[in-house]
Every structure is written in C-alpha cells, then in structure tokens.
C-alpha cells in the first residue's frame, strides 16, 4: 500500500490526485490539508478516512472538528491547524510520499520537514521550489528522497531524460513548451484593459485561479524555467521556451547529437500525477488519447518577452539567483492577488515585479528565515507603494 499525504487536497491538483487514488486500490490517504474549504475537506475525509486533516484557518478547523465529531469519526480522524498542523501532515509517520499541491510559498516549510523524514515529494507547488530550490535540492540528496515533478512540463522532461540519465547522457538543452495563454499574439496596448474574468479563461487547462493568471501573464512559464533549473541542474542558457498553442507536446529535451525527445499527450494533469505516484511504473489511465489522424497540426512560435515581460524578468531573477528568486515570486503572488481583487491592472503585475526586483539588495545564499523575511519585505513594499497610488 502506498501511503499518501496531500497538502492542498481541495484544489485543482489535490482533487485530481484523489481521483487517481480512487482508481488505484493500492494507494491510501494518510493525511489531507487545505486552507478553508471545510465542506469539501469533510467529504474527502469521510471518503478516504485519513488519520490527520489540517485546516490552516483556525476557526474553520474548529468547525470541521465539530462536524467530524457529529459524524462519529473523531476516533479515526484528528484535526490540526496552522503552519504546525500543515507540517504535522507533511511529517506524519508511515507516509511514503507527500503531494505538495498548495499554491504559493506556504509550502516551503512543510516540504523541507517532509524531506527530513525521508518522504518522497510529488512536486506541484512550484513557488516553493523556485524560492527555496537551493535548500531543497541538496536536502533531497542528503536524505535520499525522490523529487517527482507533477508540473506537466517537468514531468515531460523527467520522462524524456530518465532512461538517458541512467546511461549518463545529459540533455544539452531543455525545451519548455508553453500554450501562450489566452492573450497570445496581443500587444501591450490591448492588454491594458484585461479584467480578471478574461484572464481566468485558459484555452487548454483547467487550474486554480493563481496559476491561471500566471499562465496569462507568462509568469507561470518563468516560474517553470526556474523550476527546471533546480530540478534538472540546468543552466538558464540551456532552457528555452517555445510556444506550442495546442498543448500537445508537454516539453522536450535535446541531446549532444541533436536528437530531440518529446513527451506528448492530451492535456490532463492526471497523467503526471499518476506517473509521480507510481514512478518508475506506468499504469493504465482512462480518458481521451491523442488521435494523430484527427489532430490537424502542431505549431511553434517564439515567445514575445517584450509584451509578456514576466517571462523575461524570470530569466533575470534566475540569473541573479539567491533571494531575487523570492522577490520575483513574492511580488508576483501579491500582484496577482491585487489583480484578482481589482486593485491592480493586468500590466501592473510585471510592473510590480520589476519595481520590487529593482529595489532589492540580493542575498546570495538565503536561509529559510531570510526567504520568509524577504517575502514579508516585498509585501510591505508593495502595500506601502500601491495603497497610495491605487
Ligand atoms: P488551487 O488554488 O486550485 O488549490 C490550492 C490548494 O491549496 C487548495 O486545496 C487550498 O485550500 C490549499 N491551500 C492554500 N493555502 C493553504 C494553506 N495555507 N494551508 C493549507 N492549504 C492551503 O491551486 P492548484 O491546484 O491549481 O495549484 C496548486 C499548485 O500546483 C500551485 O503551486 C500551482 O502552481 C501548481 N500547479 C498546478 C497545476 C494545475 O493544473 N492546477 C499545474 C502545474 C502546477 P482551499 O481550497 O481551502 O483554499
Ligand atoms: Mg506547467
């Protein structure tokens, strides 16, 4: 039996992970965590009977505890809360793998603690890897745990290079594909008036709100470039982004001899999720399959980094390294939250990131506390500056 913890079980990745678990009788849920959504968490807890459930919000945690008691399940399920509760889930005894599927930097501490207890990590939570990759990668080596990418591009690259890696063939170039998002081909003038409801319509993938906005600004692809840098130990000059609007090729790796190996499939996150949970095995997965006779074309374009500046800024932050990665990520998290609340415009997102990066004095090898301090400083800077203007 594979014992699984899901941090972020009520989200897009979390619920799809539970679908995978439902379809594999040798998988069992040990702990679940969410921020607020206790209705769904109660349903999930009743179905999967985990030992531990965390609700980050304290009041909601109390309410869930009462509901679990009313349903007579309190002997089987304990409820915890806050960062301590999230960490308790991540380190719970007897779990084999933690699916990191919260959104944002909140995942850093629990992921680090899970690694220290020898658990493999199925990594969806890219913000954690982007900001703390320099801590997480060596720690995973030290504790001999596997970091299995769930992000479709990184899962694709992992699948492309896995066999080659065993023969010591390293890729010369990583080619990350991008759909280009809903505003592909538009120029800045047209992007000025974009509203959250426009940006929340992704052409190919159905995802949580934050990553959907990130996809529309191409900051998501920037985060993925940095994610690839950490996961595959690649230099930024060897990571190329190519727009492939149909989202059929999930990414590619080019080798010394010019051979390019790609992973293709329909856009369905259950494939990378199941692959991470079952690695190195492949299992049957129901759903649509690629039909090459019906597929009319696969096309490619160069990304427009002058219009979608978020991608260019990610390369800049990646080259600077250190705490600049936290600045890039934290500024984006805050700017996206402001955009979703109609407190900032669409083009303010890259503008805010740029301003925060310009303001920052880089720390080359930030500790976890440095990272959390820089995150707070970035938030303070934005609040001070933008509360005045907006
Ligand atoms: P969602 O917004 O759909 O879900 C986020 C989940 O995290 C929810 O369960 C939410 O709980 C939970 N959460 C948020 N804050 C906390 C907290 N403080 N404590 C405990 N739980 C918390 O996001 P997605 O599933 O779309 O994305 C999750 C991560 O995976 C992100 O980092 C994203 O970039 C990455 N990713 C997502 C992909 C996708 O297809 N969705 C693809 C590739 C990567 P609640 O519901 O209660 O708010
Ligand atoms: Mg992705």
Coordinates of C-alpha atoms and ligand atoms in Angstrom, one line a residue:
X1 CA 0.0 0.0 0.0
X2 CA 1.4 3.4 -0.9
X3 CA 0.6 5.9 1.9
X4 CA 0.0 9.4 0.6
X5 CA -0.3 12.9 2.1
X6 CA -1.9 15.7 0.1
X7 CA -1.1 19.3 1.0
X8 CA -3.8 21.3 -0.9
X9 CA -6.3 18.4 -1.3
X10 CA -9.3 20.7 -2.1
X11 CA -7.5 22.4 -5.1
X12 CA -7.3 21.5 -8.7
X13 CA -4.2 19.3 -8.3
X14 CA -5.4 18.0 -5.0
X15 CA -8.8 16.8 -6.3
X16 CA -7.2 15.2 -9.4
X17 CA -4.8 13.4 -7.1
X18 CA -7.7 12.0 -5.2
X19 CA -9.2 10.8 -8.4
X20 CA -6.0 8.9 -9.2
X21 CA -6.0 7.4 -5.6
X22 CA -9.7 6.4 -6.1
X23 CA -8.7 4.4 -9.2
X24 CA -5.7 2.6 -7.6
X25 CA -6.6 0.2 -4.9
X26 CA -3.0 0.0 -3.6
X27 CA -3.0 3.7 -2.7
X28 CA -4.2 5.1 0.7
X29 CA -4.6 8.6 2.1
X30 CA -2.7 9.2 5.3
X31 CA -3.3 13.0 5.7
X32 CA -5.1 15.8 3.9
X33 CA -4.7 19.6 4.2
X34 CA -6.4 22.7 2.9
X35 CA -6.8 26.3 3.8
X36 CA -10.5 27.0 4.2
X37 CA -12.8 24.7 2.2
X38 CA -14.1 22.5 5.0
X39 CA -17.2 21.4 3.1
X40 CA -15.0 19.6 0.5
X41 CA -12.5 18.5 3.1
X42 CA -15.3 16.9 5.1
X43 CA -16.4 15.0 2.1
X44 CA -12.9 13.9 1.3
X45 CA -12.2 12.9 4.9
X46 CA -15.4 10.8 5.0
X47 CA -14.5 9.0 1.8
X48 CA -10.8 8.5 2.4
X49 CA -10.6 8.3 6.2
X50 CA -7.2 9.8 6.7
X51 CA -5.6 9.8 10.2
X52 CA -5.0 13.5 10.1
X53 CA -6.7 16.5 8.5
X54 CA -5.3 20.1 8.6
X55 CA -7.4 23.2 8.1
X56 CA -5.0 26.2 8.0
X57 CA -7.7 28.6 9.2
X58 CA -8.2 28.1 12.9
X59 CA -11.9 28.9 13.1
X60 CA -12.7 26.6 10.2
X61 CA -10.6 23.9 11.7
X62 CA -12.8 24.0 14.9
X63 CA -15.9 23.8 12.7
X64 CA -14.5 20.8 10.8
X65 CA -13.6 19.1 14.1
X66 CA -17.2 19.5 15.3
X67 CA -18.6 18.0 12.1
X68 CA -16.2 15.1 12.3
X69 CA -17.4 14.5 15.9
X70 CA -21.1 14.8 14.9
X71 CA -20.4 12.1 12.2
X72 CA -18.8 9.8 14.8
X73 CA -15.4 9.8 13.1
X74 CA -13.4 11.5 15.8
X75 CA -11.7 8.2 16.8
X76 CA -10.3 7.8 13.4
X77 CA -9.5 11.4 12.2
X78 CA -7.7 14.1 14.1
X79 CA -7.9 17.8 13.1
X80 CA -5.0 20.2 13.3
X81 CA -4.5 23.8 12.2
X82 CA -2.0 26.5 11.1
X83 CA 1.6 26.0 9.9
X84 CA 2.2 23.5 12.7
X85 CA -0.7 21.4 11.5
X86 CA 0.4 21.6 7.9
X87 CA 3.8 20.4 9.0
X88 CA 2.3 17.6 11.1
X89 CA 0.6 16.3 8.0
X90 CA 3.8 16.6 6.0
X91 CA 5.9 14.6 8.5
X92 CA 3.2 12.0 9.6
X93 CA 4.7 8.6 10.4
X94 CA 4.1 5.9 7.9
X95 CA 3.6 8.1 4.8
X96 CA 5.7 7.3 1.7
X97 CA 5.0 10.4 -0.4
X98 CA 3.8 13.9 0.1
X99 CA 1.9 15.6 -2.8
X100 CA 2.9 19.3 -2.5
X101 CA -0.2 20.9 -4.1
X102 CA -0.8 24.1 -2.1
X103 CA -0.4 27.2 -4.1
X104 CA 2.3 29.7 -3.1
X105 CA 5.3 29.8 -0.8
X106 CA 3.4 28.4 2.1
X107 CA 4.6 25.0 1.1
X108 CA 8.3 25.7 1.8
X109 CA 8.5 24.7 5.5
X110 CA 6.3 21.5 5.3
X111 CA 8.1 20.3 2.2
X112 CA 11.5 20.8 3.9
X113 CA 10.3 18.9 7.0
X114 CA 8.8 16.1 4.9
X115 CA 12.2 15.6 3.2
X116 CA 13.9 15.4 6.5
X117 CA 11.6 12.5 7.5
X118 CA 12.6 10.7 4.3
X119 CA 9.4 11.1 2.3
X120 CA 9.4 11.4 -1.4
X121 CA 7.8 14.6 -2.8
X122 CA 5.4 14.8 -5.7
X123 CA 6.0 18.4 -6.6
X124 CA 3.2 20.6 -8.0
X125 CA 3.9 23.6 -5.7
X126 CA 6.4 25.4 -8.0
X127 CA 6.6 28.6 -5.9
X128 CA 8.3 26.5 -3.1
X129 CA 10.9 25.1 -5.4
X130 CA 11.5 28.4 -7.2
X131 CA 12.3 30.3 -3.9
X132 CA 14.0 27.5 -1.9
X133 CA 15.4 25.2 -4.6
X134 CA 19.0 25.8 -3.3
X135 CA 17.9 24.4 0.1
X136 CA 15.5 21.7 -1.2
X137 CA 17.7 20.0 -3.9
X138 CA 20.7 19.3 -1.7
X139 CA 18.4 18.3 1.2
X140 CA 16.7 15.7 -1.0
X141 CA 20.1 14.4 -2.0
X142 CA 21.2 14.2 1.6
X143 CA 18.0 12.3 2.7
X144 CA 17.9 10.1 -0.4
X145 CA 14.3 11.2 -1.3
X146 CA 12.9 11.4 -4.8
X147 CA 11.5 14.8 -6.0
X148 CA 9.0 13.7 -8.6
X149 CA 7.7 16.6 -10.8
X150 CA 3.9 16.9 -11.2
X151 CA 4.0 20.1 -13.3
X152 CA 3.3 18.7 -16.8
X153 CA 6.3 20.3 -18.4
X154 CA 8.7 19.0 -15.8
X155 CA 7.1 15.6 -15.7
X156 CA 7.5 15.5 -19.5
X157 CA 11.2 16.4 -19.3
X158 CA 11.7 13.9 -16.5
X159 CA 10.1 11.2 -18.7
X160 CA 12.3 12.3 -21.7
X161 CA 15.6 12.2 -19.8
X162 CA 15.0 9.4 -17.3
X163 CA 16.3 6.5 -19.4
X164 CA 19.1 8.6 -20.9
X165 CA 20.2 9.7 -17.4
X166 CA 20.8 6.1 -16.4
X167 CA 23.2 5.9 -19.3
X168 CA 24.9 9.2 -18.2
X169 CA 23.6 11.1 -21.2
X170 CA 22.7 14.6 -20.0
X171 CA 20.5 16.8 -22.1
X172 CA 22.2 19.7 -23.9
X173 CA 19.0 21.8 -23.9
X174 CA 15.7 21.7 -22.2
X175 CA 12.8 23.0 -24.3
X176 CA 9.8 24.0 -22.2
X177 CA 6.6 24.3 -24.2
X178 CA 4.0 26.9 -23.4
X179 CA 0.5 27.4 -24.6
X180 CA 1.0 31.2 -24.7
X181 CA -2.2 31.6 -22.6
X182 CA -5.4 33.4 -23.6
X183 CA -3.7 36.6 -24.8
X184 CA -1.1 35.1 -27.1
X185 CA -0.4 37.4 -30.0
X186 CA -1.7 40.5 -28.3
X187 CA 0.4 43.7 -27.7
X188 CA 0.6 45.8 -24.5
X189 CA -2.0 48.3 -25.7
X190 CA -4.6 45.5 -25.9
X191 CA -3.6 44.0 -22.6
X192 CA -4.1 47.3 -20.6
X193 CA -7.8 46.7 -20.1
X194 CA -7.7 43.0 -19.3
X195 CA -10.0 42.1 -16.4
X196 CA -9.7 39.1 -14.1
X197 CA -12.6 37.3 -15.7
X198 CA -10.8 37.5 -19.1
X199 CA -7.5 36.2 -17.7
X200 CA -9.2 33.3 -15.8
X201 CA -10.2 31.7 -19.1
X202 CA -7.3 29.4 -20.1
X203 CA -7.6 27.9 -23.6
X204 CA -6.4 24.3 -22.7
X205 CA -6.1 23.7 -19.0
X206 CA -8.5 24.0 -16.1
X207 CA -6.5 25.0 -13.0
X208 CA -6.6 27.1 -9.8
X209 CA -7.0 30.9 -10.1
X210 CA -3.4 31.9 -9.2
X211 CA -1.8 29.6 -11.8
X212 CA -4.4 30.6 -14.4
X213 CA -3.5 34.2 -14.0
X214 CA 0.2 33.3 -14.1
X215 CA -0.3 31.5 -17.3
X216 CA -2.0 34.5 -18.9
X217 CA 1.0 36.8 -17.9
X218 CA 3.5 34.0 -18.8
X219 CA 4.9 34.4 -15.3
X220 CA 4.0 30.8 -14.9
X221 CA 6.4 29.9 -17.7
X222 CA 9.0 32.0 -16.0
X223 CA 8.5 30.1 -12.7
X224 CA 8.8 26.9 -14.7
X225 CA 12.1 27.9 -16.2
X226 CA 13.5 28.4 -12.7
X227 CA 11.8 25.2 -11.6
X228 CA 13.6 23.3 -14.4
X229 CA 16.9 25.0 -13.5
X230 CA 16.6 23.5 -10.0
X231 CA 15.1 20.1 -10.8
X232 CA 17.4 19.3 -13.7
X233 CA 20.5 21.2 -12.7
X234 CA 20.4 23.1 -16.0
X235 CA 21.9 26.5 -16.8
X236 CA 19.4 29.2 -17.8
X237 CA 21.1 29.5 -21.2
X238 CA 20.2 25.9 -21.8
X239 CA 16.5 26.3 -21.0
X240 CA 14.4 27.5 -24.0
X241 CA 10.7 28.4 -24.0
X242 CA 8.7 27.6 -27.2
X243 CA 5.1 28.4 -27.7
X244 CA 3.1 25.4 -28.8
X245 CA -0.5 26.6 -28.5
X246 CA -2.2 23.2 -28.8
X247 CA -0.6 21.9 -25.5
X248 CA 0.1 18.5 -27.1
X249 CA 3.8 18.4 -26.7
X250 CA 4.4 18.8 -22.9
X251 CA 8.1 19.6 -23.2
X252 CA 11.3 18.2 -24.9
X253 CA 15.0 17.6 -24.3
X254 CA 17.7 17.9 -26.8
X255 CA 20.9 15.8 -26.6
X256 CA 24.5 16.2 -27.7
X257 CA 23.9 14.5 -31.1
X258 CA 20.9 16.8 -31.9
X259 CA 18.3 14.2 -31.1
X260 CA 15.2 15.8 -29.5
X261 CA 13.0 13.6 -27.3
X262 CA 9.5 14.9 -26.6
X263 CA 6.6 13.7 -24.4
X264 CA 3.1 14.1 -25.9
X265 CA -0.3 13.6 -24.6
X266 CA -3.8 15.1 -24.2
X267 CA -3.7 18.0 -21.6
X268 CA -4.7 16.0 -18.5
X269 CA -2.9 16.5 -15.2
X270 CA -3.9 13.0 -14.0
X271 CA -1.1 11.6 -16.2
X272 CA 1.8 13.5 -14.5
X273 CA 0.1 13.0 -11.1
X274 CA -0.2 9.2 -11.5
X275 CA 3.3 9.0 -13.0
X276 CA 4.7 10.7 -9.9
X277 CA 2.8 8.5 -7.6
X278 CA 3.7 5.2 -9.4
X279 CA 7.2 6.0 -10.6
X280 CA 9.0 4.2 -12.1
X281 CA 5.9 2.2 -13.2
X282 CA 3.3 3.2 -15.8
X283 CA -0.2 2.2 -15.2
X284 CA -3.4 2.3 -17.2
X285 CA -5.3 5.6 -17.1
X286 CA -8.7 6.1 -18.6
X287 CA -9.5 9.1 -20.6
X288 CA -9.0 10.6 -24.0
X289 CA -6.0 9.6 -26.1
X290 CA -4.1 11.5 -28.8
X291 CA -5.5 10.8 -32.2
X292 CA -2.9 11.8 -34.8
X293 CA -5.3 11.3 -37.7
X294 CA -7.7 13.9 -36.2
X295 CA -5.0 16.3 -35.0
X296 CA -4.6 18.8 -37.8
X297 CA -1.4 20.5 -36.7
X298 CA 1.2 21.2 -34.0
X299 CA 2.6 24.7 -34.4
X300 CA 5.5 26.6 -32.8
X301 CA 6.3 30.2 -32.1
X302 CA 8.9 32.3 -30.3
X303 CA 7.6 33.9 -27.0
X304 CA 7.2 37.6 -27.1
X305 CA 9.1 38.7 -24.0
X306 CA 8.7 42.4 -24.7
X307 CA 4.9 42.1 -24.3
X308 CA 4.9 39.3 -21.7
X309 CA 7.7 40.8 -19.6
X310 CA 7.1 38.4 -16.7
X311 CA 9.0 35.7 -18.6
X312 CA 12.0 38.0 -19.2
X313 CA 12.0 39.0 -15.6
X314 CA 12.1 35.4 -14.5
X315 CA 15.2 34.8 -16.5
X316 CA 16.7 37.9 -14.9
X317 CA 15.8 36.7 -11.4
X318 CA 17.1 33.3 -12.3
X319 CA 20.5 34.7 -13.4
X320 CA 20.7 36.8 -10.2
X321 CA 19.7 33.8 -8.1
X322 CA 19.7 34.0 -4.3
X323 CA 16.9 35.9 -2.7
X324 CA 16.0 37.6 -6.0
X325 CA 14.0 34.5 -6.8
X326 CA 11.9 35.1 -3.7
X327 CA 11.4 38.7 -4.7
X328 CA 10.2 37.6 -8.2
X329 CA 7.8 35.1 -6.8
X330 CA 6.5 37.0 -3.8
X331 CA 6.0 40.2 -5.8
X332 CA 4.0 38.2 -8.4
X333 CA 1.9 36.4 -5.7
X334 CA 1.0 39.8 -4.2
X335 CA 0.4 41.5 -7.6
X336 CA -1.8 38.6 -8.7
X337 CA -3.9 38.8 -5.5
X338 CA -4.3 42.5 -6.1
X339 CA -5.3 42.0 -9.7
X340 CA -7.9 39.4 -8.7
X341 CA -9.3 41.9 -6.2
X342 CA -9.4 44.6 -8.9
X343 CA -6.8 46.6 -7.0
X344 CA -4.2 46.4 -9.8
X345 CA -4.4 46.2 -13.6
X346 CA -3.1 43.4 -15.7
X347 CA 0.0 45.2 -16.8
X348 CA 0.7 46.2 -13.2
X349 CA 1.7 42.6 -12.5
X350 CA 5.0 42.7 -14.4
X351 CA 5.5 46.3 -13.4
X352 CA 5.2 45.5 -9.7
X353 CA 7.6 42.6 -10.1
X354 CA 10.1 44.8 -11.9
X355 CA 9.9 47.5 -9.2
X356 CA 10.4 45.0 -6.4
X357 CA 13.4 43.4 -8.1
X358 CA 15.0 46.9 -8.7
X359 CA 14.5 47.7 -5.1
X360 CA 16.1 44.5 -3.7
X361 CA 19.6 44.0 -2.4
X362 CA 20.3 40.4 -3.3
X363 CA 21.3 37.8 -0.7
X364 CA 23.3 35.1 -2.5
X365 CA 22.5 32.1 -0.3
X366 CA 19.4 32.9 1.7
X367 CA 18.4 30.8 4.7
X368 CA 14.8 29.8 5.2
X369 CA 14.4 32.7 7.6
X370 CA 15.9 35.1 5.0
X371 CA 13.4 33.8 2.4
X372 CA 10.5 34.4 4.7
X373 CA 11.8 37.8 5.7
X374 CA 12.3 38.9 2.1
X375 CA 8.7 37.7 1.3
X376 CA 7.4 39.9 4.1
X377 CA 9.6 42.9 3.0
X378 CA 8.3 42.6 -0.6
X379 CA 4.7 42.5 0.6
X380 CA 5.3 45.6 2.8
X381 CA 7.0 47.5 0.0
X382 CA 4.0 46.8 -2.4
X383 CA 1.4 47.6 0.2
X384 CA 3.1 50.9 1.0
X385 CA 3.7 51.9 -2.6
X386 CA 0.4 50.8 -4.1
X387 CA -2.0 51.7 -1.4
X388 CA -1.0 55.2 -2.2
X389 CA -1.4 55.1 -5.9
X390 CA -4.4 52.7 -6.4
Ligands
LIG1 P1 -5.7 25.7 -6.2 O1 -5.9 27.1 -5.9 O2 -6.8 25.0 -7.0 O3 -5.6 24.9 -4.8 C1 -4.7 25.3 -3.8 C2 -4.9 24.3 -2.7 O4 -4.0 24.7 -1.6 C3 -6.3 24.3 -2.1 O5 -6.5 23.0 -1.6 C4 -6.1 25.3 -0.9 O6 -7.1 25.1 0.1 C5 -4.8 24.9 -0.4 N1 -4.1 25.9 0.4 C6 -3.8 27.2 0.1 N2 -3.2 27.8 1.1 C7 -3.1 26.9 2.1 C8 -2.6 26.9 3.4 N3 -2.1 28.0 3.9 N4 -2.7 25.7 4.1 C9 -3.2 24.6 3.6 N5 -3.7 24.5 2.4 C10 -3.6 25.6 1.6 O7 -4.3 25.5 -6.9 P2 -3.8 24.4 -8.0 O8 -4.2 23.1 -7.6 O9 -4.1 24.9 -9.3 O10 -2.2 24.6 -7.8 C11 -1.5 24.1 -6.7 C12 0.0 24.2 -7.0 O11 0.3 23.4 -8.1 C13 0.4 25.6 -7.4 O12 1.7 25.8 -6.9 C14 0.4 25.6 -8.9 O13 1.4 26.5 -9.5 C15 0.9 24.1 -9.2 N6 0.5 23.6 -10.4 C16 -0.9 23.5 -10.7 C17 -1.3 22.9 -12.0 C18 -2.8 22.8 -12.3 O14 -3.1 22.2 -13.3 N7 -3.7 23.2 -11.5 C19 -0.3 22.5 -13.0 C20 1.0 22.6 -12.5 C21 1.4 23.1 -11.3 P3 -8.6 25.8 0.0 O15 -9.3 25.1 -1.1 O16 -9.2 25.6 1.3 O17 -8.3 27.3 -0.3
LIG2 MG1 3.0 23.7 -16.1

